[in-house]
């Protein structure tokens, strides 16, 4: 996994999946179509403002509520390169790992990073560097989850397992 | 040292003797569920795995309930994907309009989710089956795809938070009030990654419908599961219903838990969650007088028989306030039929309420009762996030069926005792 460089968009605590992608748009599975409405109830201009490679930085319990995988899919569809939060709601955490959307948990970075600043993220080592050069280390993932992430998601992981079983 | 229900069920399903919180396991799945929003994504991912069969055609349930009966061409296409997949793999439990119900009311009703089992659903309210003592948890579509192919899934063993309800429950206090109070106390992330276990004399005296409501909203506090140990009430409910044999599991008395809360509910008032968080919970008296435009009675949280009976008892011989639209949605076809036989549907219609076929519809702002800008709904549903039931500038209050029915008559949020007797 490479080094990510991108601009930060900040959000608060308890960003629910209805805020990330409202249910009225869940009539498609296409991530590009979903991305057109990303975060629009929280900030109607967000889909126009965000650019591929940007990062989202949020507080605690990011992605709470509905299990809709359309939420991480919409983030991926908009080209969000990484979501950094103090912590994530459980189902969103699973979904992000399963579909290969990079996420990092760091309370320090979540509190310190400012909207608009450009940060650098070393996903392999979980190190986030802000615009002043200050570094933050994210909570490491258990080896099993790293394995899923290294294969690009759960489907690739299962496909390999199924092949080995044959 | 003893073990919790969550640890014991996962240990059995993963072939381990004991498990402790934090352990990562691969568990066998007894039942896997998807709906018309989540299954199409799961099917797309399943097709990438490259297997030519599902793991067990009798242990997958596909239920189109969110946007059904199909609300537009796009949703009709989504359901078509599910239907064709179900036919292709000869999925035993696919339920079409006219035979379906809201998934979390339908599966228990059909005896397809049982004590001691591990159940996953690509829907966050899968935790409902915890009321039967099943380790049932919401996952995403990709997880569902992996399970449909392999019958297994990875889990991190959760620590348990035990909630003990003590005292004597007043008649107007329902499962909904107990769980809203819990969420209000814990916050929307108070049980994040944890198993919630509900117990105590008040839970023991609660009927199954009330228990389903309690377990259903465990996710609103961030909980992974909302467990209730099986007892006599559970066994009576399962009598003649269970489709498979099962092994009930309960926590050992000395099982270590992360936290325990003991709450005496003898003087608890009915609880209401105000916009825009299910944890923004207040006693009904603090919100009394709030004008409302719409009342929804239904959903996977509160669309069961006891819910409809409580609502009907308050609406009998009365009229919905002229300013209010009342929408009643029995959660399954069987509940609909039973409510018809008991004369409840007549009471709702005579009160000038609209009765709908089973659907999740308005709960998630899908269809069948969408709010306009500035409108306010009081609903027996489970979430009141920004824009949940429609316009981003509308609002939703969450309550029990009793508070909802009474408020529909009053035209504003009211204690049910002000309108009639709560049975």
Coordinates of C-alpha atoms in Angstrom, one line a residue:
Chain A
X1 CA 0.0 0.0 0.0
X2 CA 1.3 3.4 -1.0
X3 CA 1.5 6.8 0.6
X4 CA -1.7 8.9 0.4
X5 CA -1.6 12.7 0.1
X6 CA -4.9 14.6 0.2
X7 CA -7.0 17.5 1.5
X8 CA -9.0 17.1 4.7
X9 CA -12.7 17.5 5.1
X10 CA -13.8 17.5 8.8
X11 CA -17.0 16.2 10.3
X12 CA -18.2 15.8 13.9
X13 CA -19.2 12.8 16.1
X14 CA -21.8 10.1 15.4
X15 CA -22.0 10.7 11.6
X16 CA -24.7 8.1 10.7
X17 CA -24.9 6.2 7.4
X18 CA -28.2 8.1 6.6
X19 CA -26.0 11.3 6.6
X20 CA -23.3 9.6 4.4
X21 CA -25.9 8.4 1.9
X22 CA -29.7 9.0 2.5
X23 CA -31.9 5.9 2.0
X24 CA -33.8 7.6 -0.9
X25 CA -30.7 7.0 -3.1
X26 CA -30.3 3.3 -2.2
X27 CA -32.1 2.3 -5.4
X28 CA -28.7 1.6 -7.1
X29 CA -25.6 -0.4 -6.3
X30 CA -23.4 1.8 -8.5
X31 CA -20.8 3.6 -6.5
X32 CA -20.4 6.5 -9.0
X33 CA -24.2 7.1 -8.8
X34 CA -24.1 6.9 -5.0
X35 CA -21.2 9.4 -4.8
X36 CA -23.3 12.1 -6.4
X37 CA -25.2 12.3 -3.1
X38 CA -22.4 11.8 -0.7
X39 CA -23.0 13.6 2.6
X40 CA -25.6 15.8 1.0
X41 CA -28.0 16.1 4.0
X42 CA -25.1 17.1 6.2
X43 CA -23.7 19.6 3.6
X44 CA -25.7 19.9 0.3
X45 CA -22.6 21.3 -1.6
X46 CA -20.3 18.5 -0.4
X47 CA -20.6 16.3 -3.6
X48 CA -19.5 19.3 -5.7
X49 CA -16.7 20.4 -3.3
X50 CA -15.0 17.0 -2.8
X51 CA -12.2 15.8 -5.1
X52 CA -10.8 12.3 -5.7
X53 CA -7.9 11.8 -3.2
X54 CA -9.4 13.9 -0.4
X55 CA -9.7 12.5 3.1
X56 CA -12.5 12.6 5.6
X57 CA -11.6 13.3 9.3
X58 CA -14.4 12.7 11.9
X59 CA -14.9 12.3 15.6
X60 CA -16.2 9.2 17.4
X61 CA -18.6 6.5 16.1
X62 CA -18.3 7.3 12.4
X63 CA -20.8 5.4 10.3
X64 CA -23.3 4.5 13.0
X65 CA -26.9 3.3 12.2
X66 CA -27.9 1.4 9.1
X67 CA -25.7 -1.5 7.8
X68 CA -25.9 -0.1 4.2
X69 CA -22.7 -0.9 2.4
X70 CA -23.7 1.9 0.1
X71 CA -22.1 4.3 2.6
X72 CA -18.5 3.1 2.2
X73 CA -19.3 2.5 -1.5
X74 CA -20.4 6.2 -1.9
X75 CA -17.2 7.3 -0.1
X76 CA -15.1 5.1 -2.4
X77 CA -17.1 6.3 -5.5
X78 CA -16.2 9.9 -4.7
X79 CA -12.6 8.9 -4.5
X80 CA -12.2 9.5 -0.8
X81 CA -8.7 8.1 -0.2
X82 CA -9.0 7.4 3.6
X83 CA -11.4 8.1 6.5
X84 CA -9.7 9.0 9.8
X85 CA -11.9 9.0 12.9
X86 CA -11.5 8.8 16.6
X87 CA -13.4 5.4 16.2
X88 CA -15.9 3.8 13.9
X89 CA -19.3 2.1 14.4
X90 CA -18.9 -1.7 14.2
X91 CA -20.7 -2.5 11.0
X92 CA -19.2 0.4 9.1
X93 CA -15.7 -0.7 10.3
X94 CA -16.4 -4.2 8.9
X95 CA -17.8 -2.9 5.6
X96 CA -14.8 -0.6 5.0
X97 CA -12.3 -3.4 5.5
X98 CA -14.4 -5.8 3.4
X99 CA -14.6 -3.4 0.4
X100 CA -11.1 -2.0 0.7
X101 CA -11.9 1.5 1.8
X102 CA -8.9 2.7 3.8
X103 CA -9.8 3.7 7.4
X104 CA -7.7 4.6 10.4
X105 CA -8.5 5.1 14.1
X106 CA -6.6 7.9 15.8
X107 CA -8.2 10.1 18.4
X108 CA -5.3 12.5 18.4
X109 CA -5.3 13.0 14.6
X110 CA -9.1 13.2 14.6
X111 CA -8.9 16.1 17.1
X112 CA -6.0 17.9 15.6
X113 CA -6.4 17.8 11.8
X114 CA -8.1 20.9 10.3
X115 CA -10.4 21.3 7.4
X116 CA -8.5 22.2 4.2
X117 CA -5.0 21.1 5.3
X118 CA -3.1 18.6 3.2
X119 CA -2.0 15.5 5.1
X120 CA 0.1 12.5 4.2
X121 CA -0.9 9.0 5.3
X122 CA 1.3 5.9 5.3
X123 CA -1.4 3.2 5.4
X124 CA 1.1 0.3 5.7
X125 CA 2.4 1.7 9.0
X126 CA -0.7 3.7 10.1
X127 CA 1.2 6.9 10.3
X128 CA -0.6 10.2 9.6
X129 CA 1.5 13.4 9.0
X130 CA -0.2 16.8 9.2
X131 CA 0.8 20.0 7.2
X132 CA 3.2 21.1 10.0
X133 CA 5.0 17.7 9.9
X134 CA 3.6 16.4 13.2
X135 CA 3.0 12.7 13.1
X136 CA 0.2 10.6 14.6
X137 CA 0.1 6.8 14.9
X138 CA -3.2 5.0 14.3
X139 CA -4.5 2.0 16.2
X140 CA -3.0 -1.0 14.4
X141 CA -5.3 -3.6 12.8
X142 CA -5.2 -7.2 14.0
X143 CA -3.2 -9.5 11.6
X144 CA -6.3 -11.2 10.3
X145 CA -7.8 -7.9 9.1
X146 CA -4.5 -6.8 7.6
X147 CA -4.6 -10.0 5.6
X148 CA -8.1 -9.1 4.2
X149 CA -6.9 -5.6 3.5
X150 CA -3.7 -6.8 1.8
X151 CA -5.9 -8.9 -0.6
X152 CA -8.0 -5.8 -1.4
X153 CA -11.1 -7.0 0.5
X154 CA -13.1 -9.9 1.8
X155 CA -14.3 -11.2 -1.7
X156 CA -10.7 -11.7 -2.9
X157 CA -9.8 -13.3 0.4
X158 CA -12.8 -15.7 0.2
X159 CA -12.1 -16.5 -3.5
X160 CA -8.6 -17.6 -2.6
X161 CA -9.8 -19.6 0.3
X162 CA -12.5 -21.3 -1.9
X163 CA -9.8 -22.1 -4.6
X164 CA -7.5 -23.6 -2.0
X165 CA -10.3 -25.8 -0.8
X166 CA -10.9 -27.3 -4.2
Chain B
X1 CA -14.8 -18.4 35.9
X2 CA -18.0 -18.5 33.9
X3 CA -18.8 -17.3 30.4
X4 CA -21.4 -15.0 28.8
X5 CA -24.1 -16.1 26.3
X6 CA -22.2 -14.2 23.6
X7 CA -19.0 -16.1 24.3
X8 CA -20.6 -19.5 24.6
X9 CA -22.6 -19.2 21.4
X10 CA -19.6 -18.1 19.4
X11 CA -17.4 -20.8 20.9
X12 CA -19.8 -23.5 19.9
X13 CA -20.2 -22.1 16.4
X14 CA -16.4 -21.9 15.9
X15 CA -15.5 -25.3 17.4
X16 CA -13.7 -23.7 20.4
X17 CA -14.1 -24.7 24.0
X18 CA -13.9 -21.2 25.5
X19 CA -13.6 -17.8 24.1
X20 CA -12.8 -14.4 25.7
X21 CA -13.6 -10.9 24.6
X22 CA -11.3 -9.7 21.8
X23 CA -10.7 -13.2 20.4
X24 CA -11.2 -13.4 16.6
X25 CA -13.1 -16.4 15.4
X26 CA -14.5 -17.9 12.2
X27 CA -18.1 -19.0 13.1
X28 CA -20.6 -21.2 11.3
X29 CA -23.7 -19.4 10.4
X30 CA -27.2 -20.9 11.1
X31 CA -29.2 -18.3 9.1
X32 CA -28.2 -15.4 6.8
X33 CA -30.5 -12.7 5.7
X34 CA -30.7 -10.0 3.0
X35 CA -33.3 -7.5 1.9
X36 CA -34.0 -5.5 -1.3
X37 CA -31.5 -2.8 -0.4
X38 CA -28.6 -5.0 0.7
X39 CA -29.0 -8.3 -1.2
X40 CA -28.5 -6.8 -4.7
X41 CA -25.0 -5.6 -3.6
X42 CA -24.4 -9.0 -1.9
X43 CA -25.4 -10.8 -5.1
X44 CA -23.0 -8.7 -7.2
X45 CA -20.2 -9.6 -4.8
X46 CA -21.2 -13.3 -4.5
X47 CA -20.9 -13.6 -8.3
X48 CA -17.3 -12.5 -8.1
X49 CA -16.3 -15.3 -5.8
X50 CA -16.7 -18.0 -8.4
X51 CA -18.7 -20.7 -6.7
X52 CA -21.6 -22.5 -8.5
X53 CA -23.8 -23.1 -5.4
X54 CA -24.8 -21.4 -2.2
X55 CA -23.6 -23.0 1.1
X56 CA -27.1 -24.1 2.0
X57 CA -30.3 -23.1 0.2
X58 CA -32.4 -23.6 3.4
X59 CA -30.2 -21.2 5.5
X60 CA -30.5 -18.1 3.4
X61 CA -33.5 -15.8 3.7
X62 CA -34.0 -13.1 1.1
X63 CA -36.8 -10.7 1.9
X64 CA -37.8 -7.7 -0.2
X65 CA -39.3 -5.4 2.4
X66 CA -37.8 -2.0 2.3
X67 CA -39.1 -0.4 -0.9
X68 CA -41.8 -3.0 -1.5
X69 CA -44.4 -3.3 -3.0
X70 CA -41.9 -1.8 -5.5
X71 CA -42.2 1.9 -5.4
X72 CA -40.7 2.7 -8.8
X73 CA -38.8 1.2 -11.7
X74 CA -35.4 1.3 -10.0
X75 CA -36.6 -0.6 -6.9
X76 CA -38.5 -3.1 -9.1
X77 CA -35.2 -3.8 -10.9
X78 CA -33.5 -4.3 -7.5
X79 CA -36.1 -6.8 -6.4
X80 CA -35.9 -8.5 -9.8
X81 CA -32.2 -9.2 -9.1
X82 CA -33.1 -10.8 -5.8
X83 CA -35.9 -12.9 -7.3
X84 CA -33.8 -14.2 -10.1
X85 CA -31.0 -15.1 -7.7
X86 CA -33.5 -16.9 -5.4
X87 CA -34.9 -18.8 -8.3
X88 CA -31.5 -19.7 -9.8
X89 CA -30.2 -21.1 -6.5
X90 CA -33.6 -22.5 -5.4
X91 CA -33.5 -20.4 -2.2
X92 CA -36.0 -21.9 0.2
X93 CA -36.8 -18.7 2.1
X94 CA -37.6 -16.0 -0.5
X95 CA -40.8 -14.2 0.4
X96 CA -42.7 -12.2 -2.3
X97 CA -45.3 -9.5 -1.7
X98 CA -48.4 -11.0 -0.3
X99 CA -46.4 -13.6 1.5
X100 CA -43.7 -11.4 3.0
X101 CA -43.4 -9.3 6.1
X102 CA -40.8 -7.0 7.6
X103 CA -37.8 -9.3 7.8
X104 CA -37.2 -9.1 11.6
X105 CA -40.8 -9.8 12.3
X106 CA -41.1 -12.5 9.7
X107 CA -38.1 -14.7 10.5
X108 CA -39.0 -15.3 14.2
X109 CA -42.7 -15.7 13.2
X110 CA -41.7 -18.5 10.8
X111 CA -39.4 -20.2 13.4
X112 CA -36.3 -19.6 11.3
X113 CA -34.1 -18.0 14.0
X114 CA -33.6 -19.9 17.2
X115 CA -32.0 -19.8 20.6
X116 CA -28.2 -20.5 20.7
X117 CA -27.8 -19.9 16.9
X118 CA -25.5 -17.5 15.1
X119 CA -27.5 -15.4 12.7
X120 CA -26.2 -12.7 10.4
X121 CA -28.2 -10.2 8.4
X122 CA -27.3 -7.5 5.9
X123 CA -29.5 -5.2 8.0
X124 CA -28.5 -3.5 11.2
X125 CA -31.7 -4.5 13.0
X126 CA -30.8 -8.2 12.7
X127 CA -30.0 -7.9 16.5
X128 CA -33.8 -8.3 17.0
X129 CA -33.4 -12.1 17.3
X130 CA -31.3 -11.6 20.4
X131 CA -34.7 -11.6 22.1
X132 CA -34.8 -15.4 21.4
X133 CA -31.3 -15.9 22.7
X134 CA -29.6 -16.0 19.2
X135 CA -26.3 -14.3 18.6
X136 CA -27.8 -12.3 15.8
X137 CA -26.0 -9.3 14.3
X138 CA -26.1 -6.9 11.4
X139 CA -23.3 -7.0 8.8
X140 CA -22.8 -5.6 5.4
X141 CA -23.6 -6.9 1.9
X142 CA -20.0 -8.2 1.3
X143 CA -20.2 -10.2 4.5
X144 CA -23.5 -11.7 3.4
X145 CA -21.9 -12.6 0.0
X146 CA -19.1 -14.4 1.8
X147 CA -21.6 -16.3 4.0
X148 CA -23.8 -17.3 1.1
X149 CA -20.7 -18.8 -0.5
X150 CA -19.0 -20.4 2.5
X151 CA -21.5 -20.5 5.4
X152 CA -18.9 -18.9 7.7
X153 CA -17.9 -15.4 8.9
X154 CA -15.3 -13.8 11.1
X155 CA -16.3 -12.2 14.4
X156 CA -14.5 -10.4 17.2
X157 CA -15.9 -11.8 20.5
X158 CA -17.5 -8.9 22.2
X159 CA -17.4 -8.0 25.9
X160 CA -20.9 -7.9 27.6
X161 CA -22.7 -5.0 29.1
X162 CA -25.5 -6.3 31.4
X163 CA -28.7 -4.3 31.8
X164 CA -30.9 -5.3 34.7
X165 CA -34.4 -3.9 34.8
X166 CA -35.8 -4.1 38.4
X167 CA -39.0 -3.2 40.2
X168 CA -42.5 -3.4 38.9
X169 CA -43.3 -2.1 35.4
X170 CA -46.3 0.3 35.2
X171 CA -48.8 -0.9 32.6
X172 CA -48.1 2.0 30.2
X173 CA -44.3 1.1 30.1
X174 CA -43.5 -1.1 27.1
X175 CA -40.4 -2.8 25.7
X176 CA -39.9 0.4 23.6
X177 CA -39.8 2.6 26.8
X178 CA -37.2 0.2 28.3
X179 CA -34.9 0.3 25.3
X180 CA -35.3 4.1 24.7
X181 CA -34.4 4.6 28.3
X182 CA -31.3 2.3 27.8
X183 CA -30.2 4.2 24.7
X184 CA -30.7 7.5 26.5
X185 CA -28.5 6.4 29.3
X186 CA -25.8 4.7 27.2
X187 CA -25.7 7.1 24.3
X188 CA -25.5 6.1 20.6
X189 CA -22.0 4.6 21.1
X190 CA -22.3 3.4 24.7
X191 CA -22.3 -0.2 23.7
X192 CA -20.1 0.1 20.6
X193 CA -18.6 -3.3 19.8
X194 CA -20.3 -4.8 22.9
X195 CA -22.9 -7.4 23.5
X196 CA -25.9 -6.0 25.4
X197 CA -27.6 -8.5 27.7
X198 CA -31.0 -7.6 29.1
X199 CA -32.2 -9.3 32.2
X200 CA -34.0 -8.9 35.5
X201 CA -37.6 -9.4 36.7
X202 CA -39.1 -6.8 34.3
X203 CA -37.6 -8.6 31.3
X204 CA -38.8 -12.0 32.6
X205 CA -42.4 -10.6 32.8
X206 CA -42.2 -9.0 29.3
X207 CA -44.0 -10.9 26.5
X208 CA -42.1 -11.9 23.3
X209 CA -43.3 -8.9 21.3
X210 CA -42.0 -6.6 23.9
X211 CA -38.7 -8.4 24.0
X212 CA -38.2 -8.2 20.3
X213 CA -38.6 -4.4 20.6
X214 CA -35.9 -4.3 23.3
X215 CA -33.4 -6.4 21.4
X216 CA -34.2 -4.6 18.1
X217 CA -32.8 -1.3 19.2
X218 CA -29.5 -2.6 20.7
X219 CA -27.8 -1.3 17.6
X220 CA -29.0 2.2 18.4
X221 CA -26.6 2.2 21.4
X222 CA -23.9 0.7 19.1
X223 CA -24.5 -2.9 20.4
X224 CA -23.4 -5.9 18.3
X225 CA -26.2 -8.0 19.8
X226 CA -29.0 -7.5 22.2
X227 CA -29.4 -10.8 24.1
X228 CA -32.2 -12.0 26.3
X229 CA -31.7 -15.5 27.9
X230 CA -34.4 -18.0 26.7
X231 CA -37.0 -18.9 29.4
X232 CA -40.5 -20.2 29.7
X233 CA -41.9 -17.2 27.6
X234 CA -39.4 -18.0 24.8
X235 CA -40.2 -21.7 24.9
X236 CA -43.9 -21.1 24.7
X237 CA -43.4 -18.8 21.7
X238 CA -41.3 -21.4 19.9
X239 CA -43.7 -24.3 20.6
X240 CA -44.8 -25.7 17.2
X241 CA -42.9 -22.9 15.5
X242 CA -39.3 -23.9 15.4
X243 CA -38.1 -25.3 12.1
X244 CA -35.0 -26.9 13.5
X245 CA -34.0 -28.4 16.9
X246 CA -32.0 -25.9 19.0
X247 CA -29.9 -25.6 22.2
X248 CA -30.7 -22.7 24.5
X249 CA -27.7 -20.9 26.0
X250 CA -27.5 -18.6 29.0
X251 CA -24.7 -16.7 30.7
X252 CA -23.1 -18.3 33.7
X253 CA -23.9 -16.4 36.9
X254 CA -20.2 -15.6 37.6
X255 CA -19.5 -14.6 34.0
X256 CA -17.4 -11.4 34.0
X257 CA -19.1 -8.5 32.3
X258 CA -17.5 -5.2 31.2
X259 CA -20.3 -3.2 33.0
X260 CA -23.6 -3.7 34.7
X261 CA -26.4 -1.3 35.1
X262 CA -29.4 -1.8 37.4
X263 CA -32.4 0.3 36.8
X264 CA -35.7 0.3 38.8
X265 CA -38.5 1.1 36.4
X266 CA -41.3 1.2 38.9
X267 CA -41.7 5.0 38.4
X268 CA -40.5 5.3 34.8
X269 CA -42.5 7.5 32.5
X270 CA -43.1 6.6 28.9
X271 CA -40.0 7.7 27.0
X272 CA -39.6 9.6 23.7
X273 CA -36.5 10.2 21.6
X274 CA -36.5 13.7 20.1
X275 CA -34.7 14.7 16.8
X276 CA -32.0 14.0 15.7
X277 CA -30.7 11.1 17.8
X278 CA -32.3 7.9 19.3
X279 CA -30.2 8.8 22.4
X280 CA -31.9 12.2 22.8
X281 CA -34.4 10.6 25.1
X282 CA -36.8 12.4 27.4
X283 CA -39.8 11.5 29.6
X284 CA -43.0 12.1 27.6
X285 CA -44.0 14.9 30.1
X286 CA -41.1 17.0 28.9
X287 CA -42.2 16.9 25.3
X288 CA -46.0 17.0 25.9
X289 CA -47.7 19.6 23.7
X290 CA -45.3 19.2 20.7
X291 CA -47.5 19.4 17.6
X292 CA -47.2 16.6 15.1
X293 CA -48.3 16.2 11.5
X294 CA -48.0 12.4 11.1
X295 CA -48.0 9.3 13.3
X296 CA -46.5 6.0 12.0
X297 CA -47.2 2.8 13.9
X298 CA -45.3 -0.2 12.6
X299 CA -41.7 -1.2 11.6
X300 CA -39.4 -4.0 12.7
X301 CA -39.4 -2.3 16.1
X302 CA -43.1 -2.0 16.8
X303 CA -45.3 -3.6 14.1
X304 CA -46.3 -6.8 16.0
X305 CA -49.6 -8.0 17.5
X306 CA -49.1 -6.5 21.0
X307 CA -48.1 -3.2 19.4
X308 CA -51.3 -3.1 17.3
X309 CA -53.4 -4.2 20.3
X310 CA -52.0 -1.4 22.5
X311 CA -52.6 1.2 19.8
X312 CA -56.1 0.0 19.0
X313 CA -57.1 0.1 22.7
X314 CA -56.4 3.8 22.7
X315 CA -57.9 4.5 19.3
X316 CA -61.1 2.6 19.8
X317 CA -64.1 4.9 19.4
X318 CA -61.9 7.9 18.8
X319 CA -60.8 10.0 15.8
X320 CA -57.4 10.9 14.8
X321 CA -56.9 14.7 15.2
X322 CA -57.8 16.6 12.0
X323 CA -54.2 17.9 11.7
X324 CA -52.7 14.4 11.9
X325 CA -52.2 11.7 9.3
X326 CA -52.0 8.2 11.0
X327 CA -50.4 5.3 9.1
X328 CA -50.6 1.8 10.6
X329 CA -48.4 -0.9 9.1
X330 CA -48.8 -4.5 10.4
X331 CA -45.3 -6.1 10.1
X332 CA -46.3 -9.3 8.4
X333 CA -49.2 -10.8 6.5
X334 CA -50.0 -13.1 9.5
X335 CA -50.1 -10.1 11.8
X336 CA -52.3 -8.3 9.3
X337 CA -54.7 -11.1 9.2
X338 CA -54.8 -11.6 12.9
X339 CA -55.4 -7.8 13.4
X340 CA -58.2 -8.1 10.9
X341 CA -59.8 -11.0 12.8
X342 CA -59.5 -9.2 16.1
X343 CA -61.2 -6.1 14.6
X344 CA -58.2 -3.9 15.1
X345 CA -58.0 -2.8 11.5
X346 CA -61.6 -1.7 11.7
X347 CA -60.7 0.4 14.8
X348 CA -57.8 2.0 12.9
X349 CA -59.9 2.8 9.8
X350 CA -62.9 4.1 11.8
X351 CA -60.4 6.3 13.7
X352 CA -59.5 7.6 10.2
X353 CA -56.1 6.0 10.1
X354 CA -54.6 4.5 6.9
X355 CA -53.7 0.8 7.1
X356 CA -50.9 -0.4 4.8
X357 CA -49.6 -3.7 3.6
X358 CA -46.3 -4.8 5.4
X359 CA -43.3 -2.6 4.4
X360 CA -40.4 -0.8 6.0
X361 CA -41.6 2.2 3.9
X362 CA -41.6 5.4 5.9
X363 CA -39.2 4.3 8.6
X364 CA -36.2 4.9 6.4
X365 CA -37.8 7.6 4.2
X366 CA -38.4 5.1 1.5
X367 CA -42.1 5.5 0.6
X368 CA -45.6 5.3 2.1
X369 CA -45.5 8.4 4.3
X370 CA -42.6 10.7 3.4
X371 CA -42.3 14.0 5.3
X372 CA -42.2 17.5 3.7
X373 CA -40.0 20.3 4.8
X374 CA -40.7 21.4 8.3
X375 CA -43.1 18.5 9.1
X376 CA -42.9 16.4 12.3
X377 CA -43.7 12.8 12.7
X378 CA -44.1 10.7 15.9
X379 CA -43.2 7.2 15.0
X380 CA -42.8 3.8 16.7
X381 CA -39.8 3.2 14.4
X382 CA -36.1 3.1 15.4
X383 CA -34.1 6.1 14.0
X384 CA -34.7 9.8 13.9
X385 CA -31.5 11.0 12.2
X386 CA -31.6 14.1 9.9
X387 CA -33.8 13.3 6.9
X388 CA -34.6 9.8 8.1
X389 CA -38.3 10.0 7.1
X390 CA -38.0 12.4 4.3
X391 CA -37.0 16.1 3.9
X392 CA -33.7 16.9 5.6
X393 CA -35.6 19.7 7.4
X394 CA -38.3 17.4 8.8
X395 CA -38.1 15.7 12.2
X396 CA -39.0 12.4 13.8
X397 CA -39.8 11.6 17.5
X398 CA -39.7 8.0 18.5
X399 CA -42.1 6.4 21.0
X400 CA -44.1 3.3 22.0
X401 CA -47.3 2.4 20.1
X402 CA -49.3 3.6 23.1
X403 CA -47.8 7.1 23.1
X404 CA -48.0 7.2 19.3
X405 CA -51.7 6.3 19.2
X406 CA -52.7 8.7 22.0
X407 CA -50.7 11.5 20.4
X408 CA -52.5 10.8 17.0
X409 CA -55.8 11.6 18.8
X410 CA -54.4 14.6 20.7
X411 CA -52.6 16.1 17.7
X412 CA -49.6 16.6 19.9
X413 CA -47.3 14.5 21.9
X414 CA -49.2 13.4 25.0
X415 CA -49.0 10.8 27.9
X416 CA -51.2 7.9 26.8
X417 CA -53.1 8.1 30.2
X418 CA -54.5 11.5 29.0
X419 CA -56.4 9.7 26.2
X420 CA -57.4 6.4 27.6
X421 CA -56.5 3.4 29.6
X422 CA -53.3 1.5 28.7
X423 CA -53.7 -2.2 28.9

